CSV table of C-alpha atoms and ligand atoms in Angstrom, one decimal:
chain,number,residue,atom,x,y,z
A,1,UNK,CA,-14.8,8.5,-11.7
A,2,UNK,CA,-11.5,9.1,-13.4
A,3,UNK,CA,-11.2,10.4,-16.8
A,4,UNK,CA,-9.8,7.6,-19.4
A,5,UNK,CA,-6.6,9.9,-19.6
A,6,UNK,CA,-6.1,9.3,-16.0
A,7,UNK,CA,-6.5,5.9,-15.9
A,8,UNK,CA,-3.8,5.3,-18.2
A,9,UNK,CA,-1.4,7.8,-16.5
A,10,UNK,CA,-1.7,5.7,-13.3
A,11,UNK,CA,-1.8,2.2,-15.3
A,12,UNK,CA,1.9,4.0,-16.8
A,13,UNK,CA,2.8,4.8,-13.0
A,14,UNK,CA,1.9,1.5,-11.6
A,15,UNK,CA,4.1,-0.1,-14.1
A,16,UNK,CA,7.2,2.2,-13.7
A,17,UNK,CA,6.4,1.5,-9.9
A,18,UNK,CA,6.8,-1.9,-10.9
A,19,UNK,CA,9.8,-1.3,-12.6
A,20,UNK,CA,11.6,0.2,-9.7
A,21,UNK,CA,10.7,-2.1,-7.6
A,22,UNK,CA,12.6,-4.8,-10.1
A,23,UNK,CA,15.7,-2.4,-10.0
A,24,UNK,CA,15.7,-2.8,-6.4
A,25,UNK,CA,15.2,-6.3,-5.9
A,26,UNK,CA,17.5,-7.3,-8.9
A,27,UNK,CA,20.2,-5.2,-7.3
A,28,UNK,CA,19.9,-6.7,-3.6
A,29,UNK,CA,19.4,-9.9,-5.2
A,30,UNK,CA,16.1,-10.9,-3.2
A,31,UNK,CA,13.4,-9.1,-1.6
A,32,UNK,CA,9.6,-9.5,-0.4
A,33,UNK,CA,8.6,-9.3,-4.1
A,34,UNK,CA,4.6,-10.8,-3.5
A,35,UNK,CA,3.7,-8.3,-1.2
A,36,UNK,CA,5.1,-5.5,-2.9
A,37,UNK,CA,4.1,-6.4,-6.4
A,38,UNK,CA,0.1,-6.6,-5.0
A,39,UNK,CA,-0.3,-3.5,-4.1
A,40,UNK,CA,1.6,-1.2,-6.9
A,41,UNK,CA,-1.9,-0.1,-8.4
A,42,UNK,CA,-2.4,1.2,-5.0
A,43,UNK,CA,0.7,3.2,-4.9
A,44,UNK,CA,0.0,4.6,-8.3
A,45,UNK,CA,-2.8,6.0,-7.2
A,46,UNK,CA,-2.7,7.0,-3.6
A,47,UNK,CA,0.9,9.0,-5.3
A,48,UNK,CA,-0.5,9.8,-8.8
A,49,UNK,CA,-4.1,11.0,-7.7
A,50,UNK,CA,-5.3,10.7,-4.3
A,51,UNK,CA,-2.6,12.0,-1.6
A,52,UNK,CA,-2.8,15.9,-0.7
A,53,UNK,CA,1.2,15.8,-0.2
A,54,UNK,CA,4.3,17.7,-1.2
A,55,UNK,CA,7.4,15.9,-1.8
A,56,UNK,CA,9.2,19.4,-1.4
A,57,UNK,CA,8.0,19.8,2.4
A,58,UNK,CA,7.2,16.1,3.8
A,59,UNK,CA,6.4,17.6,6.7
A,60,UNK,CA,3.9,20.1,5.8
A,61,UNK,CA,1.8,19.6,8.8
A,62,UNK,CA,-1.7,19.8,6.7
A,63,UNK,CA,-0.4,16.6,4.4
A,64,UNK,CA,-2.5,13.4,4.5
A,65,UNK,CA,-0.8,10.6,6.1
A,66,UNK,CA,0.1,7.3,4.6
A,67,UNK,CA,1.4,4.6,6.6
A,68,UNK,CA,2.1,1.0,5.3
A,69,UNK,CA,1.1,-1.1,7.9
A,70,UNK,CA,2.3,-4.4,6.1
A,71,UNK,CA,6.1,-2.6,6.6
A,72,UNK,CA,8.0,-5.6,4.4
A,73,UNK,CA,6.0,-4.4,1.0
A,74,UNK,CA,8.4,-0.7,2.0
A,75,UNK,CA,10.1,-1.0,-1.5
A,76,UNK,CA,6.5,-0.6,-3.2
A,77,UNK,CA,6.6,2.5,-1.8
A,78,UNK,CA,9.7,3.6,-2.0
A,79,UNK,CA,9.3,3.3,-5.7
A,80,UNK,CA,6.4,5.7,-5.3
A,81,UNK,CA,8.7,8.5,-3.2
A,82,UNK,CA,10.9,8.1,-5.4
A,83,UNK,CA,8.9,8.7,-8.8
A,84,UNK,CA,6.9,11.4,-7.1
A,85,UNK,CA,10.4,13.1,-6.6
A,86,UNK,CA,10.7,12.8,-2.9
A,87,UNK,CA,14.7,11.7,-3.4
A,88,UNK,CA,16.7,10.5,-6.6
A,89,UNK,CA,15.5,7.2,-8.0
A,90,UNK,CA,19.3,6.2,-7.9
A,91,UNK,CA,19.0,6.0,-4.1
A,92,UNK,CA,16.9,2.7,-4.7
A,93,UNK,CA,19.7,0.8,-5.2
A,94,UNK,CA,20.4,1.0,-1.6
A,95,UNK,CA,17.7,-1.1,-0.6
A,96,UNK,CA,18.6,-2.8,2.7
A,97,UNK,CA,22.2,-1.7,2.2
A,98,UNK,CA,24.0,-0.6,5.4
A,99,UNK,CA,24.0,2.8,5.9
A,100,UNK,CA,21.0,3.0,3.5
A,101,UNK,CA,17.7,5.6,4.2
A,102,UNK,CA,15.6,2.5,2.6
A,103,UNK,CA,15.4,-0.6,5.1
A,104,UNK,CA,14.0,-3.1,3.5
A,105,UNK,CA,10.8,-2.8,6.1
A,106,UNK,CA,9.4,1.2,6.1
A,107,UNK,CA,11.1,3.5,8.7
A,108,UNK,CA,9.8,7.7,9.5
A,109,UNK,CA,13.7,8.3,11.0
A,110,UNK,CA,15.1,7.1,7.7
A,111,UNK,CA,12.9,8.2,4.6
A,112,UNK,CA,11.5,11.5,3.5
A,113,UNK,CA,7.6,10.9,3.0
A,114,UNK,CA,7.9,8.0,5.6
A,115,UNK,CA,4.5,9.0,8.0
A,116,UNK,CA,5.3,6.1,10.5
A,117,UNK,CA,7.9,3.2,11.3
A,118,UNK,CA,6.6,-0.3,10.4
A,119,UNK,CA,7.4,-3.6,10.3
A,120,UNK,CA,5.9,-5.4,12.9
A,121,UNK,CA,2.6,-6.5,11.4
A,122,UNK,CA,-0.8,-4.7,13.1
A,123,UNK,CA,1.2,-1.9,15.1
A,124,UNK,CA,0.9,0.4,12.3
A,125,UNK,CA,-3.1,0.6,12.0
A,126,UNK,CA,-2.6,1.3,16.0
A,127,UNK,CA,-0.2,4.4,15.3
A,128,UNK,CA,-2.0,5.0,12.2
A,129,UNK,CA,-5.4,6.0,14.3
A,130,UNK,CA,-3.1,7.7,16.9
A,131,UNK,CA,-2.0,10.3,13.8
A,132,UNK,CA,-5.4,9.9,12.6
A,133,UNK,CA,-6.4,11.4,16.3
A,134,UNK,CA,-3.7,14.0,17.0
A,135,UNK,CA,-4.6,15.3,13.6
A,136,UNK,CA,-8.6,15.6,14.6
A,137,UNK,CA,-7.5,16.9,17.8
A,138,UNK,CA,-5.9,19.9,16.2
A,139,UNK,CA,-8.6,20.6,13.6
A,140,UNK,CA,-6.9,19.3,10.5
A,141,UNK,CA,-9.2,18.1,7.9
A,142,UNK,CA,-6.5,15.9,6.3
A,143,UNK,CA,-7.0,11.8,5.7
A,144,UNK,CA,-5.2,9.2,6.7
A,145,UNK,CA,-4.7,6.1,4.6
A,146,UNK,CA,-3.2,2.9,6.2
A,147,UNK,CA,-2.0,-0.7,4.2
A,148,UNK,CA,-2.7,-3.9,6.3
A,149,UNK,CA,-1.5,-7.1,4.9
A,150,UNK,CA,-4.6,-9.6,4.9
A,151,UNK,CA,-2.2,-12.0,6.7
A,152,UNK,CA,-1.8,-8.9,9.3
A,153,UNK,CA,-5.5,-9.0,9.8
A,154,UNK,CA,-4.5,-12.5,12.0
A,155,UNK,CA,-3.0,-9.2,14.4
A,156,UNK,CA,-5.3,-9.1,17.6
A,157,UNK,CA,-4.2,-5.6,17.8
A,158,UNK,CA,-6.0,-5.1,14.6
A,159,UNK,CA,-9.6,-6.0,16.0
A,160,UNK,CA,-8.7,-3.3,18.7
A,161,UNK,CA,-8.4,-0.8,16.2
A,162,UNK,CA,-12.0,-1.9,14.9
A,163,UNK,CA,-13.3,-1.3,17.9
A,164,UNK,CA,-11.6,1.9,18.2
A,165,UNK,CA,-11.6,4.1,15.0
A,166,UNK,CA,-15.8,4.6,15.1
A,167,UNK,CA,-16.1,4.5,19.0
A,168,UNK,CA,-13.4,7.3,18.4
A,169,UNK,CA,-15.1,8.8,15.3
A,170,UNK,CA,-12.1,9.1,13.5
A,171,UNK,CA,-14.2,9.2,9.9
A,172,UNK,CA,-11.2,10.8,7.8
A,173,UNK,CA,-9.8,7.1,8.4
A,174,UNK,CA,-9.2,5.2,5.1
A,175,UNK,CA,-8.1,1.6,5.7
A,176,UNK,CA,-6.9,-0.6,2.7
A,177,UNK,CA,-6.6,-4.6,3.1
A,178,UNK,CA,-4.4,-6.0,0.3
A,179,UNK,CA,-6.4,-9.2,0.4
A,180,UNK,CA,-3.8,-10.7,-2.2
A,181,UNK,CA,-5.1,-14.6,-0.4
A,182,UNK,CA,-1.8,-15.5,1.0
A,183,UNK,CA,0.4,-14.4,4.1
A,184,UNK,CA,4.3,-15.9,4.5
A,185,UNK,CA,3.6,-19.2,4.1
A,186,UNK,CA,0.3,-20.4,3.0
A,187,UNK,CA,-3.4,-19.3,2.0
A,188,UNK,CA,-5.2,-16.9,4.6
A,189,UNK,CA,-8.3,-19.2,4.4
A,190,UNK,CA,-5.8,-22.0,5.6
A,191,UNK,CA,-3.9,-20.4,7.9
A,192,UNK,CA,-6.6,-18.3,10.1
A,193,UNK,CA,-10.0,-17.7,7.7
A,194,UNK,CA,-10.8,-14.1,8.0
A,195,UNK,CA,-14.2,-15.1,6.8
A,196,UNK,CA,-16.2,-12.2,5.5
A,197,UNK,CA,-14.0,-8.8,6.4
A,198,UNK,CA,-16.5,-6.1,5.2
A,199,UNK,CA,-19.1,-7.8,7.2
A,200,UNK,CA,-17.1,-8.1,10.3
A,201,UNK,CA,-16.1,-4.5,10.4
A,202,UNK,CA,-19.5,-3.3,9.3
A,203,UNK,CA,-20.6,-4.7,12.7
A,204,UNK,CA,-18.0,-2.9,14.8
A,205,UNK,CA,-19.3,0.9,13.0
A,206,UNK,CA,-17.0,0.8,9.8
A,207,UNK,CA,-18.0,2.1,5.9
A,208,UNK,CA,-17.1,-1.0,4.1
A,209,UNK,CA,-16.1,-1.5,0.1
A,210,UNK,CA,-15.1,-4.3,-1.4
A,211,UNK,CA,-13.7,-4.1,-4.4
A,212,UNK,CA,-13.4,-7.5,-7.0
A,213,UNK,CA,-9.8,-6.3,-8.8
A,214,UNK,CA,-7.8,-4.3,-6.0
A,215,UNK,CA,-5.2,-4.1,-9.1
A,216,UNK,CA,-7.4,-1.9,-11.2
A,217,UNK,CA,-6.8,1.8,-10.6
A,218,UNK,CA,-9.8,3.0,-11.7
A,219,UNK,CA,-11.7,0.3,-9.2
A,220,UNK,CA,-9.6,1.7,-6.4
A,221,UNK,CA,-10.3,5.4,-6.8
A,222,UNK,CA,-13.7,5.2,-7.3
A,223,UNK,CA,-13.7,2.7,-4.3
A,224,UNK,CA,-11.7,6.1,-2.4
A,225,UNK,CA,-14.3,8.7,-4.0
A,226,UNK,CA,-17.5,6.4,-2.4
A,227,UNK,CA,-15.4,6.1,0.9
A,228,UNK,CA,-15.0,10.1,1.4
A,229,UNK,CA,-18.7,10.5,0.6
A,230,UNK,CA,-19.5,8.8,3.8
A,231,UNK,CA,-18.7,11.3,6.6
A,232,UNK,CA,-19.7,9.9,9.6
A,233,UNK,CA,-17.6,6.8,9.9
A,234,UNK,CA,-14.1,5.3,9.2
A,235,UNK,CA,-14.0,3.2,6.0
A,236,UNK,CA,-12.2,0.0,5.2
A,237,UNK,CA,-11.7,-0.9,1.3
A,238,UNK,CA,-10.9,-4.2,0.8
A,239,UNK,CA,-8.5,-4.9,-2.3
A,240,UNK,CA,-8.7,-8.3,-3.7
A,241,UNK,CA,-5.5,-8.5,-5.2
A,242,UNK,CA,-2.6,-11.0,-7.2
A,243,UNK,CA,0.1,-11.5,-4.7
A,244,UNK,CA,3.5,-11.1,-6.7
A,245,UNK,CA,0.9,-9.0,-9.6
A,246,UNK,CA,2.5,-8.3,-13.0
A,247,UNK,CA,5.7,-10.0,-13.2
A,248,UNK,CA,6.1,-13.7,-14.8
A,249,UNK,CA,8.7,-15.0,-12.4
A,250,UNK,CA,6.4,-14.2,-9.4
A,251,UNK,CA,2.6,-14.1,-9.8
A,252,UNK,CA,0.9,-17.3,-9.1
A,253,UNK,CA,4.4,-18.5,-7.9
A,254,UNK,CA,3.7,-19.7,-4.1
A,255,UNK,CA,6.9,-19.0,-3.0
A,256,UNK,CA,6.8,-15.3,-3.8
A,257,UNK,CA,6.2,-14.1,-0.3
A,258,UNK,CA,10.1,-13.1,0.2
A,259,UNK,CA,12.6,-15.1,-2.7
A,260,UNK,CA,15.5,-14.3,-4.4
A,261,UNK,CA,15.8,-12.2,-7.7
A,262,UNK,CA,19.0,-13.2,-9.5
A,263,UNK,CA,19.8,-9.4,-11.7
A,264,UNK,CA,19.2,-11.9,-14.9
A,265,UNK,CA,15.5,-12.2,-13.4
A,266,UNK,CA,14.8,-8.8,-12.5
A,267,UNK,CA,16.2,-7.7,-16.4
A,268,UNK,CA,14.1,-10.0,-17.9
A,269,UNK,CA,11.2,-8.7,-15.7
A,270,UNK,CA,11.5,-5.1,-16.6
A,271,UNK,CA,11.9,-6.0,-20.0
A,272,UNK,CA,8.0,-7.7,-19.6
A,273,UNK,CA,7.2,-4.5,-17.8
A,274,UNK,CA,8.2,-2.5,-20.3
A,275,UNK,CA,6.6,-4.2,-23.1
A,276,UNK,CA,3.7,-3.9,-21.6
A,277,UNK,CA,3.9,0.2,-20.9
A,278,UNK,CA,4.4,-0.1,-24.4
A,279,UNK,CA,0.9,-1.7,-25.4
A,280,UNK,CA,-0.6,1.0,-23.0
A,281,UNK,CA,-0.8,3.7,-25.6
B,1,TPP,C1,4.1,-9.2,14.5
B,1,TPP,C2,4.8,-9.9,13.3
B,1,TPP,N1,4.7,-11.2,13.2
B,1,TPP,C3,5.3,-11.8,12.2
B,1,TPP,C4,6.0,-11.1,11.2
B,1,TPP,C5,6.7,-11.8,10.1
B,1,TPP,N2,6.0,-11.6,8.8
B,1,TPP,C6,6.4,-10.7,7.9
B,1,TPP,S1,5.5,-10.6,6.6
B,1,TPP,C7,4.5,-11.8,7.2
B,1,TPP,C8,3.2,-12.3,6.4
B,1,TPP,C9,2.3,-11.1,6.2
B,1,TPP,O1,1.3,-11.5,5.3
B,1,TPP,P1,0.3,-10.4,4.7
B,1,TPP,O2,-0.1,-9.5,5.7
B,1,TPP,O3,-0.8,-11.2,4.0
B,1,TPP,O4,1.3,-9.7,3.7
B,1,TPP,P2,1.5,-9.8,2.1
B,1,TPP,O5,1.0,-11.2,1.7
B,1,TPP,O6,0.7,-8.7,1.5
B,1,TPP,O7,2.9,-9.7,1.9
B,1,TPP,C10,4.9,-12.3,8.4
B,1,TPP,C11,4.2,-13.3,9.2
B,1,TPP,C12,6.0,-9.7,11.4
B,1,TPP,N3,6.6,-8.9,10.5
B,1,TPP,N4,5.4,-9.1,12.4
């Protein structure tokens, strides 16, 4: 459990996440705002609480590893580097720029605290087990947290890695779904049902939590603190999330999966962001 003075630090962080995130969309003038809005409460606090990382050496080789399978939500965590101090917030404002170290979909060769390249959905829960392996292999006792999509979940490559995290006993394996309900263009139930997750990958040898408001940061600790009390198998934490969470303009809007943010949007956003740090305290 988190102490009540925590909670609210990471609340604060998961709104200025927010925040950035606005800056960068407003500036660019469109972005994959849904996806990236969802899973800011997870940001907050895999960066504000969980993560054993140092933004001074991102390659410390004893680090855990984070790689954002669902690539497209990159300016999420971006947001996150950038407030944890792994480069100068101003460098968000070359979101998808040319020339930029932020592509708009997550890239290791670009971005300090980048553990993995991403973008094409279900590849990175395969390269996140292959970390996850090289790191057992040399005796690390680090974990490694991966972000699928729920629309990623459709990935066949995805029910490989089922299979083979626990016939690999790669138990320092935290998986996240960001079941936020919808993928590009409709509901997941519609466009493939996933039916029960947790039950599914119970059955192939996962630790399974589902937890009812993937946007509440003390749900999603405590969710992480049961998960690392099970030893002898890889866990899967199911978020059930808002898709486009905390903004006006985009939550509940179906057309959030990747729209346009006109800077008159994104101001008024941040101004409702803002507001609502205030009421915080
Ligand atoms: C292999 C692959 N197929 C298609 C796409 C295009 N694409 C990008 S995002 C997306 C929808 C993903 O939905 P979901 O995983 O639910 O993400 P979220 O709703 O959290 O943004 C699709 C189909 C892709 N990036 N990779």
């Amino acid at each position: 459990m988190i102490s009540n003075e925590k909670k609210r630090q990471l609340q604060e962080l998961a709104i200025n996440i927010r925040i950035q995130c606005m800056k960068q969309f407003g500036h660019l003038g469109v972005g994959h705002v849904g996806g990236s809005l969802s899973c800011c409460d997870l940001m907050a606090c895999l960066y504000g609480e969980i993560l054993n990382v140092d933004p001074k050496n991102p390659g410390w080789e004893e680090r855990d590893r984070f790689i954002m399978s669902k690539g497209h939500a990159g300016p999420a965590m971006y947001a996150a580097l950038a407030l944890k101090g792994y480069f100068p917030e101003e460098e968000l404002l070359t979101l998808n720029q040319p020339g930029t170290n932020l592509p708009s979909h997550t890239d290791m060769n670009r971005t300090p605290g980048v553990d993995m390249t991403t973008g094409s959905l279900g590849q990175g829960f395969s390269s996140g087990l292959g970390i996850a392996m090289g790191c057992q292999l040399k005796g690390l006792d680090n974990y490694t947290y991966i972000l699928l999509g729920d629309g990623e979940c459709d990935e066949g490559q995805v029910w490989e890695c089922a299979l083979f995290a626990p016939a690999k006993h790669l138990n320092r394996v935290i998986v996240f779904v960001d079941f936020n309900n919808r993928q590009l263009d409709g509901f997941i139930d519609e466009v493939l049902d996933l039916g029960n997750l947790c039950e599914k990958f119970e059955t192939f040898g996962w630790h399974t939590v589902d937890v009812a408001d993937g946007n509440d940061v003390e749900q999603i600790c405590s969710a992480v603190e049961a998960a690392k009390r099970v030893e002898e198998k890889p866990s899967l934490i199911v978020l059930r999330t808002v898709k486009g969470k905390g903004c006006a303009f985009s939550e509940g809007n179906p057309l959030n999966h990747n729209m346009p943010v006109p800077a008159e949007t994104a101001k008024e956003a941040i101004e409702e962001l803002e507001k609502r740090k205030a009421d915080l305290a």
